[in-house]
Tab-separated table of C-alpha atoms in Angstrom:
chain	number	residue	atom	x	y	z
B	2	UNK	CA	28.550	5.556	5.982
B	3	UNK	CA	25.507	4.472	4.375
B	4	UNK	CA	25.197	1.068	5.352
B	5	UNK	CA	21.461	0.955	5.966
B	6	UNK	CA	20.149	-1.431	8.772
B	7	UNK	CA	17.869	-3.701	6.323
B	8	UNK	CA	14.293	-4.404	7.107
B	9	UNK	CA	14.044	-8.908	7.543
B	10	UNK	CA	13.138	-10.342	4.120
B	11	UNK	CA	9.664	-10.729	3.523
B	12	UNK	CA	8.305	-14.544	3.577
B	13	UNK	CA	6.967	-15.093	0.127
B	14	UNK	CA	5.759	-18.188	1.258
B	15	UNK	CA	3.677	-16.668	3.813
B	16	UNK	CA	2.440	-13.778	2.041
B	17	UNK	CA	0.390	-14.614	-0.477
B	18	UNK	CA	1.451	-15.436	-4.562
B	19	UNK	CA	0.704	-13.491	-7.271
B	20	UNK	CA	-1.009	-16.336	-9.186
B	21	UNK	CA	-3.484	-17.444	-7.540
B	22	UNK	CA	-6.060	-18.801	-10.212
B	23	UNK	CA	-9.029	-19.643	-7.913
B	24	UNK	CA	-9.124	-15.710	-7.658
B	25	UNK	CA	-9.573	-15.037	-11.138
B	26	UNK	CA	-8.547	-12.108	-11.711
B	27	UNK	CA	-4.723	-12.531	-10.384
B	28	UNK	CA	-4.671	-14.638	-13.684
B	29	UNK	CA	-4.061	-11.808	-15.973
B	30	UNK	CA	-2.694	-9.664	-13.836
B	31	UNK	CA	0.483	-11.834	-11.668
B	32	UNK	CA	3.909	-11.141	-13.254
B	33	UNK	CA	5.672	-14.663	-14.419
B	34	UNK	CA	9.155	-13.555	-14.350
B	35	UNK	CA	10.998	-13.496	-10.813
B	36	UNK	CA	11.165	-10.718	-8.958
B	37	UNK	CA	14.349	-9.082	-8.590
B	38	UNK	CA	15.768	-9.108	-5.258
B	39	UNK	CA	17.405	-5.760	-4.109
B	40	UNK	CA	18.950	-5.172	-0.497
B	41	UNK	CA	17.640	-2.332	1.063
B	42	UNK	CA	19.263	1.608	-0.120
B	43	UNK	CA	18.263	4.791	0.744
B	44	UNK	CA	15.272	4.533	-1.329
B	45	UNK	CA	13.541	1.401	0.684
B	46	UNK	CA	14.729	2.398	4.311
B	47	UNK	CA	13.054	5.890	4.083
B	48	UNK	CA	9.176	6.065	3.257
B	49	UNK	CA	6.407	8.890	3.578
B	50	UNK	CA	6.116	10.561	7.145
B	51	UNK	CA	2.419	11.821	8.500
B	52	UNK	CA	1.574	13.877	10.865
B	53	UNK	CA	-1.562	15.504	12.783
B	54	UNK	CA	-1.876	18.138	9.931
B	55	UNK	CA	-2.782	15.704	7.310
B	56	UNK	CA	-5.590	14.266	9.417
B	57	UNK	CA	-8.784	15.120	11.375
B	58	UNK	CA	-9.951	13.963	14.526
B	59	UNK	CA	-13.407	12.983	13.352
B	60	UNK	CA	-11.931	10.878	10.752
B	61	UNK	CA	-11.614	7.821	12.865
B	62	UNK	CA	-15.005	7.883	13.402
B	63	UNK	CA	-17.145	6.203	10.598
B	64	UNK	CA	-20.445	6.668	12.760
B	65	UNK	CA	-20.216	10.434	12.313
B	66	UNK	CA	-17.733	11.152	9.555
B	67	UNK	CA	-20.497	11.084	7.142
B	68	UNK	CA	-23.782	11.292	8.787
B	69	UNK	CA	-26.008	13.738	8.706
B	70	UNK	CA	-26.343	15.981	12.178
B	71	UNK	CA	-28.401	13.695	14.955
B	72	UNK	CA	-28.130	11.253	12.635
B	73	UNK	CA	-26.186	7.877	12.433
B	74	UNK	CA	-25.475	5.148	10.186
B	75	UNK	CA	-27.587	1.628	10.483
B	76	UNK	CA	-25.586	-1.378	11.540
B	77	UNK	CA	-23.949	-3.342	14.299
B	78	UNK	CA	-21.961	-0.253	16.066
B	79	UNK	CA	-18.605	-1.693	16.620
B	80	UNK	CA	-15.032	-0.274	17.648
B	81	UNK	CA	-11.737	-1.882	15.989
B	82	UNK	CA	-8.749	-1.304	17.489
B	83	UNK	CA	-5.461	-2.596	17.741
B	84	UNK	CA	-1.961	-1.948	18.224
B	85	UNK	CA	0.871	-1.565	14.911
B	86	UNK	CA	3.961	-3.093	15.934
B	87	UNK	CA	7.437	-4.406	13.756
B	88	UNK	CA	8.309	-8.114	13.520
B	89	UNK	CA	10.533	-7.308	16.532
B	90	UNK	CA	7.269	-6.565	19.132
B	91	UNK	CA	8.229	-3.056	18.763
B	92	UNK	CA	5.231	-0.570	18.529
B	93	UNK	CA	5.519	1.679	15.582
B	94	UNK	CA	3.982	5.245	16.603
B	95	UNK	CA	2.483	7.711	14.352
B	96	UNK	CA	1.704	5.977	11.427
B	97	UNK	CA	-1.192	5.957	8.983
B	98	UNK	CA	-3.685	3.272	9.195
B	99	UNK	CA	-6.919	3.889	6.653
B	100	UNK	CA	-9.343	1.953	6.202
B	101	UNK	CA	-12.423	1.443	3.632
B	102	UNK	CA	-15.135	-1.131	3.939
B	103	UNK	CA	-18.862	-1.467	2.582
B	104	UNK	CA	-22.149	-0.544	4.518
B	105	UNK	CA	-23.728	-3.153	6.806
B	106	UNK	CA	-25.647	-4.237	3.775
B	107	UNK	CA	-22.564	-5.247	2.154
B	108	UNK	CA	-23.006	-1.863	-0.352
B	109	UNK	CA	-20.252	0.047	-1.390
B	110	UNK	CA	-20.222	4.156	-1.781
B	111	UNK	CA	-18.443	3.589	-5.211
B	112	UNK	CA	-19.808	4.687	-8.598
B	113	UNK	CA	-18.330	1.351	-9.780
B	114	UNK	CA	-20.470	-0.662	-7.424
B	115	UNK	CA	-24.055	-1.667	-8.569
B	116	UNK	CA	-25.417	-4.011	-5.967
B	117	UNK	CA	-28.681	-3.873	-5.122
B	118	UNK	CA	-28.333	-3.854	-1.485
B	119	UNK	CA	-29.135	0.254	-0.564
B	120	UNK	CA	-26.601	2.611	0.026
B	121	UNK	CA	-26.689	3.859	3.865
B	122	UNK	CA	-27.602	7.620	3.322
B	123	UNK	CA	-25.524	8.220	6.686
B	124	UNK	CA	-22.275	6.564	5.776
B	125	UNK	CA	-19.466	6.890	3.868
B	126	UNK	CA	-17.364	4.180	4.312
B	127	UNK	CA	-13.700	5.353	4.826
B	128	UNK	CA	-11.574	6.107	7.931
B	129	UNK	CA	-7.943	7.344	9.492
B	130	UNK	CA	-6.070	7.828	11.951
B	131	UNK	CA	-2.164	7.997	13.159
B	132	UNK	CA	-0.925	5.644	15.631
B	133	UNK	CA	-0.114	7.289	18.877
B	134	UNK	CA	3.153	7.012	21.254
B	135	UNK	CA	2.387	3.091	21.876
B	136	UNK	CA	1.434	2.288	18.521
B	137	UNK	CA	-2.070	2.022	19.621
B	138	UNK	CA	-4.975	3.030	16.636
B	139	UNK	CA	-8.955	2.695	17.285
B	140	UNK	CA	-11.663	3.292	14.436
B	141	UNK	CA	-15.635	3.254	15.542
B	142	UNK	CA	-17.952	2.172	12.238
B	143	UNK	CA	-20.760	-0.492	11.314
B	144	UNK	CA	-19.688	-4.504	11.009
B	145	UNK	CA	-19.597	-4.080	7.044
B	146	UNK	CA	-22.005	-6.871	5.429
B	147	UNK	CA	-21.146	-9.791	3.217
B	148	UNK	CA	-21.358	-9.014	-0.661
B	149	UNK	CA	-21.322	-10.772	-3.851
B	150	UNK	CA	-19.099	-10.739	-6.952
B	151	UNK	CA	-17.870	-11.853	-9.644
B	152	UNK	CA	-15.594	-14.805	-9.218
B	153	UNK	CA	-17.487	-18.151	-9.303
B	154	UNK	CA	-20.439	-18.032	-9.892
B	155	UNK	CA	-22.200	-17.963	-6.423
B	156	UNK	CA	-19.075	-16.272	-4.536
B	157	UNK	CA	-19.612	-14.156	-1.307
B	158	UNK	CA	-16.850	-12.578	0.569
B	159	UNK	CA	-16.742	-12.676	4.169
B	160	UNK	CA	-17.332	-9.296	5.956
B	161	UNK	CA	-14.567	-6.880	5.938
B	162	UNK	CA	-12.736	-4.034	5.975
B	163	UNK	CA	-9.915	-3.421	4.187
B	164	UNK	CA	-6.231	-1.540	5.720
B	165	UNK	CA	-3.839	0.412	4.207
B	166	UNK	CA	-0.864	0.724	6.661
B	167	UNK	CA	2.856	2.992	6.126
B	168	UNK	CA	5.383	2.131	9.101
B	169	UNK	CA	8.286	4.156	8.656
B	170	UNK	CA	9.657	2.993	4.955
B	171	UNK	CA	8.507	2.331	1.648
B	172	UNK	CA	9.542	-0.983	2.052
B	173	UNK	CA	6.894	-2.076	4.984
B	174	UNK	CA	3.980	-0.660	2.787
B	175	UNK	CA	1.425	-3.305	3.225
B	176	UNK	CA	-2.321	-3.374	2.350
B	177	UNK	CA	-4.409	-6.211	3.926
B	178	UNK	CA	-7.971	-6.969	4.882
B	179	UNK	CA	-9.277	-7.853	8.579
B	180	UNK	CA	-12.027	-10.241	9.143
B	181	UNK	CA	-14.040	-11.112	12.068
B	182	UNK	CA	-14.275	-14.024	13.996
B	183	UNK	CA	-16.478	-16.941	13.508
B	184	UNK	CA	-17.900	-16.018	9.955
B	185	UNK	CA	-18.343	-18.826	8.020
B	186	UNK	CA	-17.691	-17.783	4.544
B	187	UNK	CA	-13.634	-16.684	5.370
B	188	UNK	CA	-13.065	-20.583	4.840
B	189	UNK	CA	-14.973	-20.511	1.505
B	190	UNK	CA	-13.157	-17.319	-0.094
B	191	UNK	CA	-10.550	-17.606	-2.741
B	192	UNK	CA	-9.473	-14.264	-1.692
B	193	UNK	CA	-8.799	-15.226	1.774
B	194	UNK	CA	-7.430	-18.431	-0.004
B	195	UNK	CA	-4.502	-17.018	-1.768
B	196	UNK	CA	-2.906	-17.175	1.484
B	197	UNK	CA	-1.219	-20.422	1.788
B	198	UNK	CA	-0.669	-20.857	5.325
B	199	UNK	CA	-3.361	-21.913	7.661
B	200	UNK	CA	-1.893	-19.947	10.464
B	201	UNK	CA	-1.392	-16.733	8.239
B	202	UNK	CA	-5.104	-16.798	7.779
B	203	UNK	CA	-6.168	-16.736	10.781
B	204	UNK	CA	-3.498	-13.811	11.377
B	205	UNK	CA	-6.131	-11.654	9.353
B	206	UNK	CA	-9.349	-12.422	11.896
B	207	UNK	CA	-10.186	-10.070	14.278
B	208	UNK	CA	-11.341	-11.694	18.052
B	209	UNK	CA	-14.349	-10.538	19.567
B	210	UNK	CA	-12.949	-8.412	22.204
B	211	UNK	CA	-15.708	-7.848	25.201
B	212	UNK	CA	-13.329	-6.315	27.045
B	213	UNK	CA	-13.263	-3.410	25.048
B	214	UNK	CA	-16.837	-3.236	24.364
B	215	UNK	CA	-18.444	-0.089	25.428
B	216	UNK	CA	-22.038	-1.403	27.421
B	217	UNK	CA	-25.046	-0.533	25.743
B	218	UNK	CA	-23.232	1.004	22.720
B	219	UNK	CA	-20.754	-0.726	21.007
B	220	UNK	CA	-18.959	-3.973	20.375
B	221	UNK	CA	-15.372	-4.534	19.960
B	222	UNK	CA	-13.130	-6.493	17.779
B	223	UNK	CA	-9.170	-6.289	18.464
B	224	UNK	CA	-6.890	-6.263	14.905
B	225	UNK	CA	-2.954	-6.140	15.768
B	226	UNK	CA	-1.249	-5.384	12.251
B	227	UNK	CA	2.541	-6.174	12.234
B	228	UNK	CA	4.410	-4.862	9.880
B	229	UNK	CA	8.347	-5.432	8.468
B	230	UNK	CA	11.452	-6.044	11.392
B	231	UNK	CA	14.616	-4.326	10.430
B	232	UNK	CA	18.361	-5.128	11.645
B	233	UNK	CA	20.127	-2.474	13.516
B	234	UNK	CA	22.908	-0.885	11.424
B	235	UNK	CA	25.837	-3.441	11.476
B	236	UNK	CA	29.035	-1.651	13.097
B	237	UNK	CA	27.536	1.771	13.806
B	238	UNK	CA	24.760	0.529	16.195
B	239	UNK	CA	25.078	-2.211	18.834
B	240	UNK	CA	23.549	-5.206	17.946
B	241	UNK	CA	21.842	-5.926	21.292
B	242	UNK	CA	18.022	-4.536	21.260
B	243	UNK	CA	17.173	-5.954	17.669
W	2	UNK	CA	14.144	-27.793	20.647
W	3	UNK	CA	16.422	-24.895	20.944
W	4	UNK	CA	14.953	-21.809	22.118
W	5	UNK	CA	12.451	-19.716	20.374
W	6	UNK	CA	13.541	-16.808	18.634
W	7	UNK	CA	9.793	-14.855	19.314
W	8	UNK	CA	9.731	-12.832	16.145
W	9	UNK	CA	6.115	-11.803	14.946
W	10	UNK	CA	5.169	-12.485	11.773
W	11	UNK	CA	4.416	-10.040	8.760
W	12	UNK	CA	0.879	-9.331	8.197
W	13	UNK	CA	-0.316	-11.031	5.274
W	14	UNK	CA	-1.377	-8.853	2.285
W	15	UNK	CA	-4.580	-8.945	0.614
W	16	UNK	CA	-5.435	-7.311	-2.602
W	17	UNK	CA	-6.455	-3.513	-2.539
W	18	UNK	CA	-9.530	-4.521	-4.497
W	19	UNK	CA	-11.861	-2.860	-7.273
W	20	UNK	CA	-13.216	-0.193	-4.273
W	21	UNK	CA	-9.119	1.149	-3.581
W	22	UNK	CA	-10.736	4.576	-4.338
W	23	UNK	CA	-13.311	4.786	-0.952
W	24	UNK	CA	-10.459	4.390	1.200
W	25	UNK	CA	-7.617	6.193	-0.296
W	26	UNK	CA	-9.223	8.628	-2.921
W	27	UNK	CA	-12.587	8.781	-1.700
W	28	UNK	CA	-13.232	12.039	-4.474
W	29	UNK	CA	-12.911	9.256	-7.535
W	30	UNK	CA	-15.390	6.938	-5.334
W	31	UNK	CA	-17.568	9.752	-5.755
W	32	UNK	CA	-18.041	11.208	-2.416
W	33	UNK	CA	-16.482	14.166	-0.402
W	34	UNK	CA	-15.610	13.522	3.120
W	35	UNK	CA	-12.158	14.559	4.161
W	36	UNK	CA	-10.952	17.732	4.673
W	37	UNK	CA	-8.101	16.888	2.432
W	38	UNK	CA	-6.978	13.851	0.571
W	39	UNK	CA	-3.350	12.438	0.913
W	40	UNK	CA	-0.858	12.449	-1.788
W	41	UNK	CA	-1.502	15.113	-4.713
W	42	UNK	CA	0.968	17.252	-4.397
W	43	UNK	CA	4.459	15.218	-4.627
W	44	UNK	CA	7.314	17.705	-4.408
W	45	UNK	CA	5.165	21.126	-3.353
W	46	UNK	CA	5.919	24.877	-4.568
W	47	UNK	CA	9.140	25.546	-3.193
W	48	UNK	CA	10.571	22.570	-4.873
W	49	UNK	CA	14.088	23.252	-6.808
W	50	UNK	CA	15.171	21.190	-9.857
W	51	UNK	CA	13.226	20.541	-13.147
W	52	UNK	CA	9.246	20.255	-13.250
W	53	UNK	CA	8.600	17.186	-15.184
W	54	UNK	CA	5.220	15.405	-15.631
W	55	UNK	CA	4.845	11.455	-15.567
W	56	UNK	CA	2.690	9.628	-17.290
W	57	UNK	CA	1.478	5.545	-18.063
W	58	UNK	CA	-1.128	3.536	-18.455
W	59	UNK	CA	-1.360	-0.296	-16.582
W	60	UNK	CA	-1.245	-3.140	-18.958
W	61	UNK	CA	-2.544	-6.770	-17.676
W	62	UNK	CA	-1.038	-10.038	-19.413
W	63	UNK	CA	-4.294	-9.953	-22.275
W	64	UNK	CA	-2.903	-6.327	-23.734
W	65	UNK	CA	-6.101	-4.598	-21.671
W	66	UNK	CA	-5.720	-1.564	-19.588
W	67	UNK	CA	-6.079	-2.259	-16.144
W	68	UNK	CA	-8.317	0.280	-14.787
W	69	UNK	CA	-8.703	0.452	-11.381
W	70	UNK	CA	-4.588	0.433	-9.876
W	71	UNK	CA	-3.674	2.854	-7.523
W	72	UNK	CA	0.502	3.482	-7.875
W	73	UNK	CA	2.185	5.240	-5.145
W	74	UNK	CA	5.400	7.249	-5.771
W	75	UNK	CA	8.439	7.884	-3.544
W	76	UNK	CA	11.267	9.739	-4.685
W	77	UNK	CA	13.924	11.904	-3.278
W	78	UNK	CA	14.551	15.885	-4.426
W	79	UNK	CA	16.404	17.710	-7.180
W	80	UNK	CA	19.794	17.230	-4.285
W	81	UNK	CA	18.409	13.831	-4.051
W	82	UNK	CA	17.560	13.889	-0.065
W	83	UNK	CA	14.698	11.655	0.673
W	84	UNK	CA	11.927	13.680	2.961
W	85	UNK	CA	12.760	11.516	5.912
W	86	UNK	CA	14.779	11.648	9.549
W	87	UNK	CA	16.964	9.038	8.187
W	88	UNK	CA	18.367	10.655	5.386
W	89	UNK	CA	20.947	13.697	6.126
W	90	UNK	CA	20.175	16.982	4.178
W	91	UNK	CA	17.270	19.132	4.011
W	92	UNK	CA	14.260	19.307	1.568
W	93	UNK	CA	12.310	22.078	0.476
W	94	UNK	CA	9.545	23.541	3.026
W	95	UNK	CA	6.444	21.713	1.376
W	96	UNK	CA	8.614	18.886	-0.597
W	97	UNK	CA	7.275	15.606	0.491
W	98	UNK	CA	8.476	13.205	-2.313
W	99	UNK	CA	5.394	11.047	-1.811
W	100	UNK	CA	2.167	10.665	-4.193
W	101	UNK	CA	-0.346	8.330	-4.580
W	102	UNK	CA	-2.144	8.510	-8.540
W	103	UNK	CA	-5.048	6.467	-9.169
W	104	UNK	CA	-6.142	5.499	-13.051
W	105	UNK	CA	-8.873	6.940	-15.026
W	106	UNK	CA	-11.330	4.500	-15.364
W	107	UNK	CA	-12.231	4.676	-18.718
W	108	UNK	CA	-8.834	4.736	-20.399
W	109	UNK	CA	-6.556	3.832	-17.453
W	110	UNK	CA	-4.455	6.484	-18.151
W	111	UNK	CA	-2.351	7.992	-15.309
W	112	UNK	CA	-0.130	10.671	-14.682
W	113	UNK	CA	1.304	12.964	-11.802
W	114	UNK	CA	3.407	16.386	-11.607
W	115	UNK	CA	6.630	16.341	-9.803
W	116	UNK	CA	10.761	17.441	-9.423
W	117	UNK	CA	13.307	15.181	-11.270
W	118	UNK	CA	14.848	13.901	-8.760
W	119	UNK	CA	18.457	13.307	-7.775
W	120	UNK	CA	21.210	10.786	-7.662
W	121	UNK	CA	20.679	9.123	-4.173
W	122	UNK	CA	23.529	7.425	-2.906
W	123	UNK	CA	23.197	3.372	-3.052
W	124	UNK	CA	24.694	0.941	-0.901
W	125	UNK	CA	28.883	0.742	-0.512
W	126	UNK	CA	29.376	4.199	-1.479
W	127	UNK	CA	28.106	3.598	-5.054
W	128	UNK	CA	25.623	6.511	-6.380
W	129	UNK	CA	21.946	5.565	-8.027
W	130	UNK	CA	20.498	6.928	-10.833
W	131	UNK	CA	17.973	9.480	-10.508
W	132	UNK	CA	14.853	7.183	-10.226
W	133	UNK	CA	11.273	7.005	-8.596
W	134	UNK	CA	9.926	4.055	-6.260
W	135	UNK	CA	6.692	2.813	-7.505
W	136	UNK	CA	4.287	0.434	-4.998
W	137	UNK	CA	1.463	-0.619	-7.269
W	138	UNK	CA	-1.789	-1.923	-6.119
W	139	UNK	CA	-4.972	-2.910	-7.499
W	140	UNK	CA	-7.936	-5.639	-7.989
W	141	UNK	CA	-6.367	-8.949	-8.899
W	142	UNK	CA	-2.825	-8.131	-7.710
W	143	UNK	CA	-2.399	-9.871	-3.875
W	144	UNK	CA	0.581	-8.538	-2.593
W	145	UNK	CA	1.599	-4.617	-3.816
W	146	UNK	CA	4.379	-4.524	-7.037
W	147	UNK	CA	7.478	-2.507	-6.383
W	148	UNK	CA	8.906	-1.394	-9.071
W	149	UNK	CA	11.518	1.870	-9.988
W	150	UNK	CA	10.848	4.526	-12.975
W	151	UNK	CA	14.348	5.544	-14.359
W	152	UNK	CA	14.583	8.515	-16.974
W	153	UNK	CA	16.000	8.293	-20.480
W	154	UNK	CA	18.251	11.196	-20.676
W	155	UNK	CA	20.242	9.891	-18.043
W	156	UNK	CA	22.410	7.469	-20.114
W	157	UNK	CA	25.151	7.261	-18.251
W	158	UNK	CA	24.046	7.176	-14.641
W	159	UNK	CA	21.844	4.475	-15.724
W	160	UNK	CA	24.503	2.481	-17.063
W	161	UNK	CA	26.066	2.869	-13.821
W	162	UNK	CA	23.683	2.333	-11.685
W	163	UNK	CA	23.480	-0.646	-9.147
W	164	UNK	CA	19.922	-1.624	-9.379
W	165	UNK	CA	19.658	-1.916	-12.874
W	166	UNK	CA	22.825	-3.528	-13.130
W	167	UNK	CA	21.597	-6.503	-11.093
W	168	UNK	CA	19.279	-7.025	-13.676
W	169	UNK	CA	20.859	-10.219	-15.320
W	170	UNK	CA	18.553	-10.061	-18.465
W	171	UNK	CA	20.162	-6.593	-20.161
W	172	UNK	CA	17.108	-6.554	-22.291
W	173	UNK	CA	14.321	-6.298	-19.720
W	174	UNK	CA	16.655	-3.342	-17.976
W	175	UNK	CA	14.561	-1.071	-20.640
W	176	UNK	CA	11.404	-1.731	-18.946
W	177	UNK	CA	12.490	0.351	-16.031
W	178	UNK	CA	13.367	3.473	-18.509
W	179	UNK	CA	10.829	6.261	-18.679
W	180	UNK	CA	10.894	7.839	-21.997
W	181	UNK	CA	11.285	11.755	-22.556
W	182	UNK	CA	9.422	13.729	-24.407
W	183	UNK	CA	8.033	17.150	-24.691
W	184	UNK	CA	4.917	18.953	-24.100
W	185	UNK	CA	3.390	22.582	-24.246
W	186	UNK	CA	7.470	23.399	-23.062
W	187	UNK	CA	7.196	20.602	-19.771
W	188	UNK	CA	9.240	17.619	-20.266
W	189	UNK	CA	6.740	14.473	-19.860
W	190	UNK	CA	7.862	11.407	-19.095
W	191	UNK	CA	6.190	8.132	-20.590
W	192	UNK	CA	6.058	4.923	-18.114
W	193	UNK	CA	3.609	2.270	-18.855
W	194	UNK	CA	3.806	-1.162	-16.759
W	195	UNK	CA	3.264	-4.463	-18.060
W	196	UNK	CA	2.431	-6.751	-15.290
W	197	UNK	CA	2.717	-9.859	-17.445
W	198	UNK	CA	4.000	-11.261	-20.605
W	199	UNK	CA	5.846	-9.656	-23.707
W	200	UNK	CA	8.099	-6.885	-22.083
W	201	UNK	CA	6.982	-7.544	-18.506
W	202	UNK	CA	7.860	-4.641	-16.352
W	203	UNK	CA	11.048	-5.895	-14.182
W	204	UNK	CA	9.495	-5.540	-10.091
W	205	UNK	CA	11.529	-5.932	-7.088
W	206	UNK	CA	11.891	-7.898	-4.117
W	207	UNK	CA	12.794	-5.275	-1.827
């Protein structure tokens, strides 16, 4: 009976290694044995489910979800937005999408961070929501600014705002980052650079979408996140509508 | 050319980076903003089956702590039914079998409060030990680490068991097997990962 309908393998070659060296810190910390493959059980198929309970309305809404009353954050107001859909085209509804990013001074409401660059008094920095019957998600925030670390030397990443996105099983768990079109330093990160492929890169920029703009308030950028395909269940579903 | 076959494309992953905490446990950050945060209470209070606590710490390929990972848990109940439509069988009002544990940042110990779980039925009518999923996360690491906690006073279901019989190298099949051991009366559980090197935890392709 329990003949699980697999989720498609993940490409290893188009997701990212675990040693990367030009991002330093991947040195100490990338396994160098294998990993073990495992076909999908019980335990992969099934993952957390979410519902409206576990989050507020407001907390898609980075312009408010901190600020003070009458007050707002200060930035470029944007909206992201998107669709979440499986490697099939299918949408995936209700699922979790957060997301964390610095201020538009590139300053992050961490203890741990100490750049100089002010912290925004108005904004906290972290958002979610749940997908709704189309798979559709939107967040409104600030374009988060470029920052420095540690790396090289003189090493700035690009603007962005990192995702942390469920789906319907442990095994399509997947955090990424999105970044925005045109910025000139996404070629020159060796964060953005552990990604092999070109064409998986540019998978992670957001367009500038003025079609979704709202006049005289905010710009858009559109971020479609696709997450893990699955098989239907070999001789207990048909296999037509993978 | 034949025809195209049209499938999308995974995401690529990116690493969680040093700032994990703003996003997904915005009270270490520093900072209250949600009404609640996600994932502290694993198995809730109407759980059956043994309380157990877990604990590890994160070791990087130098010997050093690591810090600032985030680890999420998945696990099924004491009857070992997963908190999900696909599974058949109930769970306990409140039993979500889901946590997410960050590190402290000064020692990078880490630790959460659950149910033992089950046996969970594997693939081809075998059974599988009682065990946890772990997804870890965390500054440096590009693409999460999935990796399963097993528990060492289940001998003989871990012999057994599928997983950790795939494991060609018996001697890195310990890595997976959390240790017992005893504390104020609560069994605790010791799991530390090694993400590189001597002993490096075994993590899964799954």
């Amino acid at each position: 009976m329990l003949k699980p309908g697999e989720f498609y393998q993940r490409d290893r070659e188009w997701q990212p290694p675990a040693y990367s060296p030009d991002y330093k810190t991947s040195v100490a910390r990338s396994p160098r044995n294998a990993l073990i493959s495992l076909q999908n059980s019980m335990s992969e198929i099934t993952g957390p489910v979410f519902g409206h309970n576990d989050v507020d309305p407001i907390d898609n809404d980075l312009l408010s979800n901190y600020a003070k009353p009458g007050e707002s954050p200060i930035g470029e107001r944007i909206i992201l937005h998107g669709r979440v859909l499986d490697e099939n085209g299918r949408p995936l509804p209700n699922t979790l999408v957060e997301i964390w990013q610095a201020n538009a001074g590139g300053r992050y409401r961490h203890k741990k961070d100490t750049y100089l660059a002010p912290i925004d008094p108005n904004f906290g920095g972290c958002g979610r929501v749940l997908t709704d019957e189309n798979g559709y998600y939107h967040f409104r925030t600030v374009k988060p600014g470029a920052y420095p670390w540690r790396n090289w030397v003189n090493n700035w990443r690009p603007a962005h705002i990192h995702m942390s996105i469920f789906g319907t099983a442990f095994a399509q768990r997947l955090i990424t980052q999105c970044y925005f079109e045109g910025d000139p330093l996404i070629a020159r990160c060796p964060i953005v650079n552990t990604i092999p492929d070109p064409k998986a890169v540019e998978r992670l920029i957001a367009p500038l979408d003025l079609n979704a703009t709202i006049p005289l308030d905010a710009i858009a950028y559109k971020f479609d996140i696709v997450l893990r395909g699955r098989r239907s269940t070999l001789f207990e579903n048909r296999l037509e509508g993978n | 050319m034949p025809q195209e076959l049209n499938y999308l494309k995974e995401t690529p992953s990116q690493t969680a980076g040093p700032y994990v905490h703003i996003g997904l446990a915005p009270g270490a950050a520093g900072f209250d903003i949600y009404r609640q945060e996600l994932g502290w209470d694993i198995a809730g209070p109407n759980a059956k089956g043994e309380r157990i606590r877990v604990e590890g710490i994160v070791i990087d390929g130098t010997g050093s702590p690591v810090k600032d990972v985030l680890i999420e848990a998945w696990q099924a109940n004491a009857q070992g039914v997963y908190a999900h439509p696909e599974h058949p069988g109930e769970v306990e009002d409140g039993f979500r079998g889901w946590g997410r544990v960050i590190t402290d940042f000064e020692t990078g110990e880490w630790g959460f409060d659950t149910v033992k779980p089950g046996p969970v039925p594997g693939r081809s009518g075998s059974m599988m030990a009682p065990h946890i999923n772990l997804w870890i996360v965390a500054r440096g690491i590009n693409i999460g680490l999935n990796t399963r906690l097993y528990f060492s006073n289940e001998e003989q279901a871990n012999a057994a068991d599928p997983v950790i019989n795939l494991i060609e190298w018996e001697n890195r099949r310990q890595t997976l097997i959390a240790r017992r051991g005893a504390r104020g009366g609560q069994a605790v559980y010791r799991f530390d990962i090694r993400l590189q090197g001597e002993n490096e935890t075994v993590f899964f392709d799954i």
